[in-house]
Short mmCIF file of C-alpha atoms in Angstrom, two decimals:
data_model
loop_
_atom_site.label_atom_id
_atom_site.label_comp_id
_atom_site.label_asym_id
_atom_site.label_seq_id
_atom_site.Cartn_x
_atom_site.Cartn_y
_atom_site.Cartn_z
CA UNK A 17 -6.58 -40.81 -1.22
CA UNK A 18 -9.26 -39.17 -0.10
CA UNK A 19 -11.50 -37.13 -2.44
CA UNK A 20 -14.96 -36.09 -3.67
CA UNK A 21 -15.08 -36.54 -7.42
CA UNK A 22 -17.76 -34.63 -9.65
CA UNK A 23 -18.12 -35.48 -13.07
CA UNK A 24 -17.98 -33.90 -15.91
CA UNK A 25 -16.05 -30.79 -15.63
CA UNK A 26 -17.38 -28.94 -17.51
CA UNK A 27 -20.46 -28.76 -19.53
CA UNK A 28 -22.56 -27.05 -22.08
CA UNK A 29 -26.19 -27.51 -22.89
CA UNK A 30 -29.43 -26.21 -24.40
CA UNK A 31 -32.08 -24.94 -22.27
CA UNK A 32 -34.39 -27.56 -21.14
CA UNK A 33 -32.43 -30.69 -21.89
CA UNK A 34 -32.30 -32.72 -18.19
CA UNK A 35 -28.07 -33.52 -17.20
CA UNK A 36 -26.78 -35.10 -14.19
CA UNK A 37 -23.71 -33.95 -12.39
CA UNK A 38 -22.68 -37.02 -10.33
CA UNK A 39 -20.99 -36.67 -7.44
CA UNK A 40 -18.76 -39.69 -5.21
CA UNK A 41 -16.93 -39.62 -2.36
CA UNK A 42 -14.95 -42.41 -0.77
CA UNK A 43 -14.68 -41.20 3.13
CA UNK A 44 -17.65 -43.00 3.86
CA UNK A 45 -18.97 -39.35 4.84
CA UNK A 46 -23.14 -39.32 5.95
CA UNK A 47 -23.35 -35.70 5.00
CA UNK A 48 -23.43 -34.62 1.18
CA UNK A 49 -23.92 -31.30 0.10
CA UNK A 50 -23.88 -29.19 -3.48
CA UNK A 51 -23.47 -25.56 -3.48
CA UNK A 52 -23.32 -23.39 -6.62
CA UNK A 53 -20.76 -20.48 -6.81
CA UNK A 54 -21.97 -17.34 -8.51
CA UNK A 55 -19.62 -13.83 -8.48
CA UNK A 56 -20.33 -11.48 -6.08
CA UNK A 57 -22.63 -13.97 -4.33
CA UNK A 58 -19.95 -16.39 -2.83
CA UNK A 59 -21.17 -20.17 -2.22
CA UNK A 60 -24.93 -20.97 -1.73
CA UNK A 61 -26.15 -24.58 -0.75
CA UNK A 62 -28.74 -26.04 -3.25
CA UNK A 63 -29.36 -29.40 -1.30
CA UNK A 64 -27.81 -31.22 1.28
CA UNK A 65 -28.01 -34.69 2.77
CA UNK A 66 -27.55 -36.24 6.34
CA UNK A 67 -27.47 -39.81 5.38
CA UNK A 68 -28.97 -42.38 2.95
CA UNK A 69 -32.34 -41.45 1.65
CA UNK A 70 -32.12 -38.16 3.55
CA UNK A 71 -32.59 -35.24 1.18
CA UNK A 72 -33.80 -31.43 2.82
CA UNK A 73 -33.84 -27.99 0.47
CA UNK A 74 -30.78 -25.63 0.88
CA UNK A 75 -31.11 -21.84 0.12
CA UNK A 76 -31.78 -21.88 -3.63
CA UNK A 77 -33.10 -25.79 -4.57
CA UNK A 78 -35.48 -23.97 -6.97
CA UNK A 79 -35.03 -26.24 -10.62
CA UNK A 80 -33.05 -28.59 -8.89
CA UNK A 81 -33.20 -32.70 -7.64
CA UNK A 82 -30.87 -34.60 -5.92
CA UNK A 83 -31.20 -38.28 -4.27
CA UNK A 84 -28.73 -40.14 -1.79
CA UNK A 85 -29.58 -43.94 -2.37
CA UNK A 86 -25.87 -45.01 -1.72
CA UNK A 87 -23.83 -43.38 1.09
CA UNK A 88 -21.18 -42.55 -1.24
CA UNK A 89 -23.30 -40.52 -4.49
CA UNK A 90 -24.86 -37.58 -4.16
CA UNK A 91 -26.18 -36.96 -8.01
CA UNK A 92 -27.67 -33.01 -8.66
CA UNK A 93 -30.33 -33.29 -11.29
CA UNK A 94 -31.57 -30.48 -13.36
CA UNK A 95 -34.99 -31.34 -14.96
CA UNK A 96 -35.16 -28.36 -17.50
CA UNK A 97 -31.87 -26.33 -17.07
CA UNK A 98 -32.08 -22.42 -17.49
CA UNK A 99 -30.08 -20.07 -18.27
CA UNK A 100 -30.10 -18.46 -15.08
CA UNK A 101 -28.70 -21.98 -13.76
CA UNK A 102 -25.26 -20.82 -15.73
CA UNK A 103 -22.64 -21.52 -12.07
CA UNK A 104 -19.86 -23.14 -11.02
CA UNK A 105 -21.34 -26.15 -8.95
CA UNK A 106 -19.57 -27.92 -6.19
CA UNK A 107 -20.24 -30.73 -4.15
CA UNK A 108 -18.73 -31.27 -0.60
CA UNK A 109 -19.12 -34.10 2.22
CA UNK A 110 -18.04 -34.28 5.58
CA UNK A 111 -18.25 -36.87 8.51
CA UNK A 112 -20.46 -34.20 11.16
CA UNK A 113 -22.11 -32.15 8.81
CA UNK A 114 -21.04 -28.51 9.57
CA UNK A 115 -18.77 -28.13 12.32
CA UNK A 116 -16.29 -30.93 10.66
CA UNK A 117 -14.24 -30.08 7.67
CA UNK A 118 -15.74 -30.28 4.72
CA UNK A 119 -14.12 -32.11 1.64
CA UNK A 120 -15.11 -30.20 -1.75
CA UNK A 121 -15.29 -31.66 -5.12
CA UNK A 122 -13.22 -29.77 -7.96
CA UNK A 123 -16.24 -28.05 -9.62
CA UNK A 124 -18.89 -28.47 -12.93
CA UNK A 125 -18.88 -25.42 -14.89
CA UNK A 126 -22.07 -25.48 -16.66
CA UNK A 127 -23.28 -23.52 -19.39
CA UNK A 128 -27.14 -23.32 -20.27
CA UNK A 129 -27.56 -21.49 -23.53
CA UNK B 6 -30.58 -15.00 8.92
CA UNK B 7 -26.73 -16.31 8.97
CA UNK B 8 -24.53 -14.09 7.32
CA UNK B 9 -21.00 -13.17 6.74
CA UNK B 10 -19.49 -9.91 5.16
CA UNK B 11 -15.89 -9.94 3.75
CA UNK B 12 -13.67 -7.30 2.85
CA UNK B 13 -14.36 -6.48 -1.08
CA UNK B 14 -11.14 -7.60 -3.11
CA UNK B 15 -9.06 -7.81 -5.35
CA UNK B 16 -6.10 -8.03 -2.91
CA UNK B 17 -3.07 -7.42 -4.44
CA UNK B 18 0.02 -7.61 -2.20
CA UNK B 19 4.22 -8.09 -2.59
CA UNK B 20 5.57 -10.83 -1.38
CA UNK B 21 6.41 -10.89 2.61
CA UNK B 22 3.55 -8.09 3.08
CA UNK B 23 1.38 -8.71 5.83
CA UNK B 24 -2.08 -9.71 5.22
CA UNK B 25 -5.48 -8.95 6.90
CA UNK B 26 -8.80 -10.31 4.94
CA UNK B 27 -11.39 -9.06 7.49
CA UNK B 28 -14.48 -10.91 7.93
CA UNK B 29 -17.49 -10.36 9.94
CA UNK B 30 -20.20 -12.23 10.75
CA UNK B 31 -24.13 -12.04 11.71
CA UNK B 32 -25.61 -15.61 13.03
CA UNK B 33 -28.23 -16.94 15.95
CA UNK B 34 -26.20 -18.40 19.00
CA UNK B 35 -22.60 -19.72 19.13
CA UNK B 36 -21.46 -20.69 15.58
CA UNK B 37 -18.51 -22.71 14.52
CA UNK B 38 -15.83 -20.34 12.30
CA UNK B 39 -14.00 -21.31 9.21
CA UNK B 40 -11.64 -20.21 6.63
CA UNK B 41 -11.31 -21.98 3.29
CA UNK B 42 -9.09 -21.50 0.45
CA UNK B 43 -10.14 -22.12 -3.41
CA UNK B 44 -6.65 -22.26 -5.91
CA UNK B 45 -7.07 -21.92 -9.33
CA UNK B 46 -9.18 -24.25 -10.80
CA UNK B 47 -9.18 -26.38 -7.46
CA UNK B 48 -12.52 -26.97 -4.82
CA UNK B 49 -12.34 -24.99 -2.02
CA UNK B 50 -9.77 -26.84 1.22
CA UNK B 51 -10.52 -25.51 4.81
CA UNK B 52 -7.68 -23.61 6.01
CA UNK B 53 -8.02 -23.22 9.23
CA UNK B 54 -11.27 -22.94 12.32
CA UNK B 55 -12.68 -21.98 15.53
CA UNK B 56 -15.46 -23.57 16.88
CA UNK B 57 -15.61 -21.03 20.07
CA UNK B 58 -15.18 -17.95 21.10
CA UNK B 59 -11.22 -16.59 22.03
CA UNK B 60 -10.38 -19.45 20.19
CA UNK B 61 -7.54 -19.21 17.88
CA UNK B 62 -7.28 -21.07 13.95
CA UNK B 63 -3.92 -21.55 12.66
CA UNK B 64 -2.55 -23.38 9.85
CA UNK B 65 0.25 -22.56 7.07
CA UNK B 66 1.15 -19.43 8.73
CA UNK B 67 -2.59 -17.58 9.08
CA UNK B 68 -4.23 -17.51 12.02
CA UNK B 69 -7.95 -16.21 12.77
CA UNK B 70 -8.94 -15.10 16.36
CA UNK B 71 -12.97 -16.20 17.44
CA UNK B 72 -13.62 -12.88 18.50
CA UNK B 73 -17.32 -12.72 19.99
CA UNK B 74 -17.78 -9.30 21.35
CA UNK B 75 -17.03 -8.11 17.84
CA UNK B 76 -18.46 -11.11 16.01
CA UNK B 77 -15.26 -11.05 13.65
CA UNK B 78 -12.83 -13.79 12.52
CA UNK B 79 -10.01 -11.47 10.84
CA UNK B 80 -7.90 -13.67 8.54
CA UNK B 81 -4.17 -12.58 9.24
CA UNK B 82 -0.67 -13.95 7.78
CA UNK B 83 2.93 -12.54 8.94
CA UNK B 84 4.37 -12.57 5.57
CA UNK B 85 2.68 -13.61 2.24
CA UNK B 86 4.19 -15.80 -0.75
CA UNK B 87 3.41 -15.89 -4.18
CA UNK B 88 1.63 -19.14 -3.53
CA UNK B 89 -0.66 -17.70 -1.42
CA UNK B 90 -2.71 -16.42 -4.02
CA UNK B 91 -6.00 -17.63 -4.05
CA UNK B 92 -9.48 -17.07 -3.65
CA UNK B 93 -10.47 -16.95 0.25
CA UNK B 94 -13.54 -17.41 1.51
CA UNK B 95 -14.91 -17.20 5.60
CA UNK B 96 -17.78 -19.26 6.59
CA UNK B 97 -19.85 -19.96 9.25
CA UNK B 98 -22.05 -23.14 10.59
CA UNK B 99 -24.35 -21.93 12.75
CA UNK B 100 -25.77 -24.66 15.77
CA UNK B 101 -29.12 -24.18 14.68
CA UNK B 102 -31.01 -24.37 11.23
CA UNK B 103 -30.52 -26.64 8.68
CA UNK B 104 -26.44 -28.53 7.54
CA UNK B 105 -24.96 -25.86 6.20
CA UNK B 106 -21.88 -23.65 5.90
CA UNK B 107 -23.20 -19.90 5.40
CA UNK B 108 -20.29 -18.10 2.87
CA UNK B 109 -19.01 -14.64 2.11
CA UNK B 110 -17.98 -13.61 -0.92
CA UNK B 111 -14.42 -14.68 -1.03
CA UNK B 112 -11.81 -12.02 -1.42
CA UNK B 113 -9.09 -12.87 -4.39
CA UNK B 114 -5.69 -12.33 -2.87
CA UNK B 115 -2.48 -12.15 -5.62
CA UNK B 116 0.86 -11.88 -4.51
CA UNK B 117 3.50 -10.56 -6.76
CA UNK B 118 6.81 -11.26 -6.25
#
């Protein structure tokens, strides 16, 4: 079946502790993307990824990392989470980057208290 | 910059109502058009596109009309169900810039029976 898989869930944390959300896919897709989902605000891309080792800033990368040393993991790092970094966090892929459908994980709900 | 404006929700409809989510968009050249879906708890699932103008998205009874002159993409369904309800979002990739779908807000559609 094919899917995009972000792990965990859901998560809590303290400010300033460093997490990974990882993030697989299994389409053998070259473009990764994350995207955090705020109200009011709809989806905004963090960081996105046109192939292997191939990283470029989205709209709001601010506090963020990612790398893309295997085609199929697209990790989002947060060195020092904030508060302000309290979203709903997805992570999609597609085969032609924009004008293809994309394939979105099922969400991280993180907390940063 | 890309943008697209959605029609504030809630939405809250009876079943076998007709449906129009209205969506407008702002965005340099010719971009590609997209609806996507989000169920509860679920990533988001394209529902349906247009990549060019007069063209016509359909898929699970809605359709969405590339309409250029008016730079709209109107989301429109015959007769709702109570599994229709959702969170629906319009989105945009526009042919120049970075990999990236541009989103509006979503609009949260419920359907009561």
């Amino acid at each position: 079946e094919a899917q995009v898989t972000q792990n965990p869930r859901y998560l809590i944390t303290v400010t300033g502790k460093k997490l990974t959300v990882t993030c697989s896919q299994n389409m053998n897709h070259e473009y990764m993307s994350w995207y955090r989902q705020d109200p009011g605000l709809g989806l905004r891309q963090i960081y996105y990824s046109m192939n292997v080792e191939v990283t470029d800033k989205g709209d709001v990368p601010e506090g963020y990392k990612v790398s893309r040393k295997e085609k199929r993991n697209f990790p989002l790092i947060l060195e020092s989470p904030s508060p302000n970094q309290t979203s709903l966090y997805f992570c999609a892929s597609s085969a032609q980057g924009g004008v293809a459908e994309a394939f979105f994980g099922q969400g991280t709900r993180l907390t940063v208290v | 910059g890309d943008s697209v404006t959605q029609m504030e929700g809630p939405v809250t409809l009876s079943e076998e109502a007709f449906l129009t989510i209205n969506c407008t968009y702002t965005a340099t050249g010719y971009p590609s058009l997209f609806w996507y879906v989000q169920y509860p708890g679920e990533g988001l699932q394209l529902l349906l596109k247009a990549t060019k103008a007069d063209d016509k998205g359909s898929n699970k009874g809605f359709e969405a009309t590339y309409r250029k002159e008016t730079t709209s993409f109107h989301l429109e369904k015959g007769s709702v169900q109570v599994s229709d309800s959702a969170v629906y979002f319009c989105a945009l990739h526009s042919n120049f810039g970075n990999e990236k779908l541009t989103f509006g807000t979503g609009t949260r559609l419920t359907i009561i029976p």
